[in-house]
PDB file of C-alpha atoms in Angstrom:
ATOM      1  CA  MET O  15     234.761  94.642 167.913  1.00  0.00           C
ATOM      2  CA  THR O  16     233.762  93.656 171.433  1.00  0.00           C
ATOM      3  CA  ALA O  17     232.396  97.056 172.357  1.00  0.00           C
ATOM      4  CA  LEU O  18     230.518  97.362 169.068  1.00  0.00           C
ATOM      5  CA  LEU O  19     228.901  93.950 169.496  1.00  0.00           C
ATOM      6  CA  ARG O  20     227.975  94.592 173.129  1.00  0.00           C
ATOM      7  CA  GLU O  21     226.484  97.977 172.353  1.00  0.00           C
ATOM      8  CA  GLY O  22     224.631  96.683 169.292  1.00  0.00           C
ATOM      9  CA  LEU O  23     223.179  93.655 171.117  1.00  0.00           C
ATOM     10  CA  ARG O  24     222.170  95.899 174.023  1.00  0.00           C
ATOM     11  CA  GLU O  25     220.399  98.296 171.652  1.00  0.00           C
ATOM     12  CA  LEU O  26     218.564  95.343 170.096  1.00  0.00           C
ATOM     13  CA  GLY O  27     217.569  94.152 173.577  1.00  0.00           C
ATOM     14  CA  LEU O  28     219.498  90.885 173.171  1.00  0.00           C
ATOM     15  CA  ASP O  29     221.765  88.943 175.532  1.00  0.00           C
ATOM     16  CA  GLU O  30     225.378  90.021 175.381  1.00  0.00           C
ATOM     17  CA  SER O  31     226.773  86.820 176.909  1.00  0.00           C
ATOM     18  CA  ARG O  32     227.639  85.224 173.526  1.00  0.00           C
ATOM     19  CA  VAL O  33     229.942  88.041 172.301  1.00  0.00           C
ATOM     20  CA  GLU O  34     233.046  85.923 172.804  1.00  0.00           C
ATOM     21  CA  THR O  35     231.632  83.154 170.570  1.00  0.00           C
ATOM     22  CA  LEU O  36     230.741  85.697 167.876  1.00  0.00           C
ATOM     23  CA  GLU O  37     234.292  87.059 168.052  1.00  0.00           C
ATOM     24  CA  ARG O  38     235.716  83.570 167.710  1.00  0.00           C
ATOM     25  CA  PHE O  39     233.487  83.017 164.668  1.00  0.00           C
ATOM     26  CA  ALA O  40     234.714  86.334 163.201  1.00  0.00           C
ATOM     27  CA  ALA O  41     238.335  85.277 163.680  1.00  0.00           C
ATOM     28  CA  LEU O  42     237.694  81.965 161.893  1.00  0.00           C
ATOM     29  CA  LEU O  43     235.818  83.741 159.116  1.00  0.00           C
ATOM     30  CA  LEU O  44     238.525  86.333 158.488  1.00  0.00           C
ATOM     31  CA  LYS O  45     241.310  83.739 158.644  1.00  0.00           C
ATOM     32  CA  LYS O  46     239.556  81.448 156.131  1.00  0.00           C
ATOM     33  CA  ASN O  47     238.628  84.404 153.928  1.00  0.00           C
ATOM     34  CA  GLU O  48     242.335  84.832 153.205  1.00  0.00           C
ATOM     35  CA  VAL O  49     242.282  81.603 151.151  1.00  0.00           C
ATOM     36  CA  MET O  50     238.586  81.143 150.300  1.00  0.00           C
ATOM     37  CA  ASN O  51     236.214  83.868 149.089  1.00  0.00           C
ATOM     38  CA  LEU O  52     233.636  83.888 151.878  1.00  0.00           C
ATOM     39  CA  THR O  53     232.861  87.595 152.220  1.00  0.00           C
ATOM     40  CA  ALA O  54     233.862  90.958 150.779  1.00  0.00           C
ATOM     41  CA  ILE O  55     233.637  92.376 154.297  1.00  0.00           C
ATOM     42  CA  THR O  56     237.047  92.047 155.858  1.00  0.00           C
ATOM     43  CA  GLU O  57     237.251  94.641 158.640  1.00  0.00           C
ATOM     44  CA  PRO O  58     236.352  93.229 162.062  1.00  0.00           C
ATOM     45  CA  ASP O  59     234.016  96.097 163.000  1.00  0.00           C
ATOM     46  CA  GLN O  60     232.211  95.760 159.672  1.00  0.00           C
ATOM     47  CA  VAL O  61     231.854  91.999 160.218  1.00  0.00           C
ATOM     48  CA  ALA O  62     230.316  92.802 163.641  1.00  0.00           C
ATOM     49  CA  ASP O  63     227.957  95.435 162.245  1.00  0.00           C
ATOM     50  CA  LEU O  64     227.028  94.115 158.799  1.00  0.00           C
ATOM     51  CA  HIS O  65     227.074  90.402 159.438  1.00  0.00           C
ATOM     52  CA  PHE O  66     226.481  89.740 163.138  1.00  0.00           C
ATOM     53  CA  LEU O  67     224.241  92.628 164.204  1.00  0.00           C
ATOM     54  CA  ASP O  68     222.236  92.579 160.981  1.00  0.00           C
ATOM     55  CA  SER O  69     221.648  88.862 161.542  1.00  0.00           C
ATOM     56  CA  ALA O  70     220.872  89.421 165.219  1.00  0.00           C
ATOM     57  CA  ALA O  71     218.234  91.989 164.330  1.00  0.00           C
ATOM     58  CA  LEU O  72     216.129  89.159 162.933  1.00  0.00           C
ATOM     59  CA  LEU O  73     215.630  87.972 166.519  1.00  0.00           C
ATOM     60  CA  THR O  74     213.760  91.194 167.273  1.00  0.00           C
ATOM     61  CA  LEU O  75     211.125  90.958 164.533  1.00  0.00           C
ATOM     62  CA  GLY O  76     208.485  89.271 166.641  1.00  0.00           C
ATOM     63  CA  GLU O  77     208.983  85.578 165.796  1.00  0.00           C
ATOM     64  CA  ASP O  78     210.261  83.727 168.852  1.00  0.00           C
ATOM     65  CA  LEU O  79     212.865  81.284 167.569  1.00  0.00           C
ATOM     66  CA  ARG O  80     213.464  79.491 170.853  1.00  0.00           C
ATOM     67  CA  GLY O  81     213.291  75.746 170.256  1.00  0.00           C
ATOM     68  CA  LYS O  82     212.320  76.206 166.591  1.00  0.00           C
ATOM     69  CA  ARG O  83     213.875  74.650 163.494  1.00  0.00           C
ATOM     70  CA  LEU O  84     215.342  76.930 160.863  1.00  0.00           C
ATOM     71  CA  ILE O  85     217.000  76.314 157.529  1.00  0.00           C
ATOM     72  CA  ASP O  86     219.394  78.873 156.089  1.00  0.00           C
ATOM     73  CA  VAL O  87     219.198  78.250 152.342  1.00  0.00           C
ATOM     74  CA  GLY O  88     222.249  79.416 150.397  1.00  0.00           C
ATOM     75  CA  THR O  89     224.015  80.170 153.672  1.00  0.00           C
ATOM     76  CA  GLY O  90     227.359  81.062 152.149  1.00  0.00           C
ATOM     77  CA  ALA O  91     229.604  81.953 155.074  1.00  0.00           C
ATOM     78  CA  GLY O  92     226.838  81.119 157.556  1.00  0.00           C
ATOM     79  CA  PHE O  93     224.724  84.303 157.525  1.00  0.00           C
ATOM     80  CA  PRO O  94     222.288  84.828 159.021  1.00  0.00           C
ATOM     81  CA  GLY O  95     222.042  81.274 160.399  1.00  0.00           C
ATOM     82  CA  LEU O  96     225.176  80.935 162.571  1.00  0.00           C
ATOM     83  CA  PRO O  97     224.835  84.264 164.420  1.00  0.00           C
ATOM     84  CA  LEU O  98     221.171  83.396 165.072  1.00  0.00           C
ATOM     85  CA  ARG O  99     222.175  79.985 166.457  1.00  0.00           C
ATOM     86  CA  ILE O 100     224.987  81.485 168.559  1.00  0.00           C
ATOM     87  CA  LEU O 101     222.590  84.015 170.051  1.00  0.00           C
ATOM     88  CA  GLU O 102     219.719  81.534 170.471  1.00  0.00           C
ATOM     89  CA  PRO O 103     221.234  78.196 171.611  1.00  0.00           C
ATOM     90  CA  SER O 104     217.918  76.284 171.510  1.00  0.00           C
ATOM     91  CA  LEU O 105     217.513  76.945 167.784  1.00  0.00           C
ATOM     92  CA  GLN O 106     217.834  73.823 165.668  1.00  0.00           C
ATOM     93  CA  LEU O 107     219.650  74.993 162.523  1.00  0.00           C
ATOM     94  CA  THR O 108     220.311  73.579 159.095  1.00  0.00           C
ATOM     95  CA  LEU O 109     222.915  75.394 156.963  1.00  0.00           C
ATOM     96  CA  LEU O 110     222.336  74.509 153.296  1.00  0.00           C
ATOM     97  CA  ASP O 111     224.776  75.463 150.560  1.00  0.00           C
ATOM     98  CA  SER O 112     225.692  74.129 147.114  1.00  0.00           C
ATOM     99  CA  LEU O 113     229.458  74.488 147.595  1.00  0.00           C
ATOM    100  CA  GLY O 114     230.932  71.480 149.393  1.00  0.00           C
ATOM    101  CA  LYS O 115     234.100  73.163 150.656  1.00  0.00           C
ATOM    102  CA  ARG O 116     232.031  75.944 152.186  1.00  0.00           C
ATOM    103  CA  VAL O 117     229.775  73.401 153.915  1.00  0.00           C
ATOM    104  CA  ASN O 118     232.867  71.502 155.198  1.00  0.00           C
ATOM    105  CA  TRP O 119     234.273  74.757 156.585  1.00  0.00           C
ATOM    106  CA  LEU O 120     230.967  75.586 158.291  1.00  0.00           C
ATOM    107  CA  ALA O 121     230.907  72.132 159.893  1.00  0.00           C
ATOM    108  CA  SER O 122     234.433  72.723 161.129  1.00  0.00           C
ATOM    109  CA  VAL O 123     233.418  76.126 162.531  1.00  0.00           C
ATOM    110  CA  CYS O 124     230.458  74.593 164.368  1.00  0.00           C
ATOM    111  CA  ASN O 125     232.724  71.914 165.821  1.00  0.00           C
ATOM    112  CA  THR O 126     235.362  74.452 166.881  1.00  0.00           C
ATOM    113  CA  LEU O 127     232.757  76.655 168.519  1.00  0.00           C
ATOM    114  CA  GLY O 128     231.060  73.686 170.183  1.00  0.00           C
ATOM    115  CA  LEU O 129     227.701  74.417 168.529  1.00  0.00           C
ATOM    116  CA  GLU O 130     225.341  71.484 168.767  1.00  0.00           C
ATOM    117  CA  GLY O 131     222.043  71.204 166.918  1.00  0.00           C
ATOM    118  CA  VAL O 132     223.508  72.477 163.640  1.00  0.00           C
ATOM    119  CA  GLU O 133     223.398  70.349 160.486  1.00  0.00           C
ATOM    120  CA  CYS O 134     225.602  71.470 157.608  1.00  0.00           C
ATOM    121  CA  LEU O 135     224.147  70.167 154.378  1.00  0.00           C
ATOM    122  CA  HIS O 136     225.785  70.159 150.967  1.00  0.00           C
ATOM    123  CA  ALA O 137     222.987  70.324 148.377  1.00  0.00           C
ATOM    124  CA  ARG O 138     221.254  72.598 145.955  1.00  0.00           C
ATOM    125  CA  ALA O 139     218.015  74.036 147.361  1.00  0.00           C
ATOM    126  CA  GLU O 140     215.926  72.837 144.419  1.00  0.00           C
ATOM    127  CA  GLU O 141     217.261  69.279 144.854  1.00  0.00           C
ATOM    128  CA  GLN O 142     216.811  69.253 148.611  1.00  0.00           C
ATOM    129  CA  ALA O 143     213.193  70.371 148.335  1.00  0.00           C
ATOM    130  CA  LEU O 144     212.203  67.149 146.567  1.00  0.00           C
TER     131      LEU O 144
END
């Protein structure tokens, strides 16, 4: 997984220094996925490619997210929000999901990974918009 992430981030022109944090997130995701349905993707290399690198690619689309606020509505297992926040530490992130136990797990992940500036919010999008 390490080599795939490093190569993919390099190809995207992104900083490779956060690979260890992405790998720690992957380990937490795959462990929790054994008891809670978070993702159908269960192979580490596929998590790297289809979750992390696909999310990371959003950082290359021209919008500079440094210091911006972003809300990931219906975040599920934290995609694309958490990989974006891991790769861009100045991003202020809100993870919004309607399932409380998923939101609680995401808050635990953020705490474990030492991610500040992330709010995990349990609400339905249509209710939160009011």
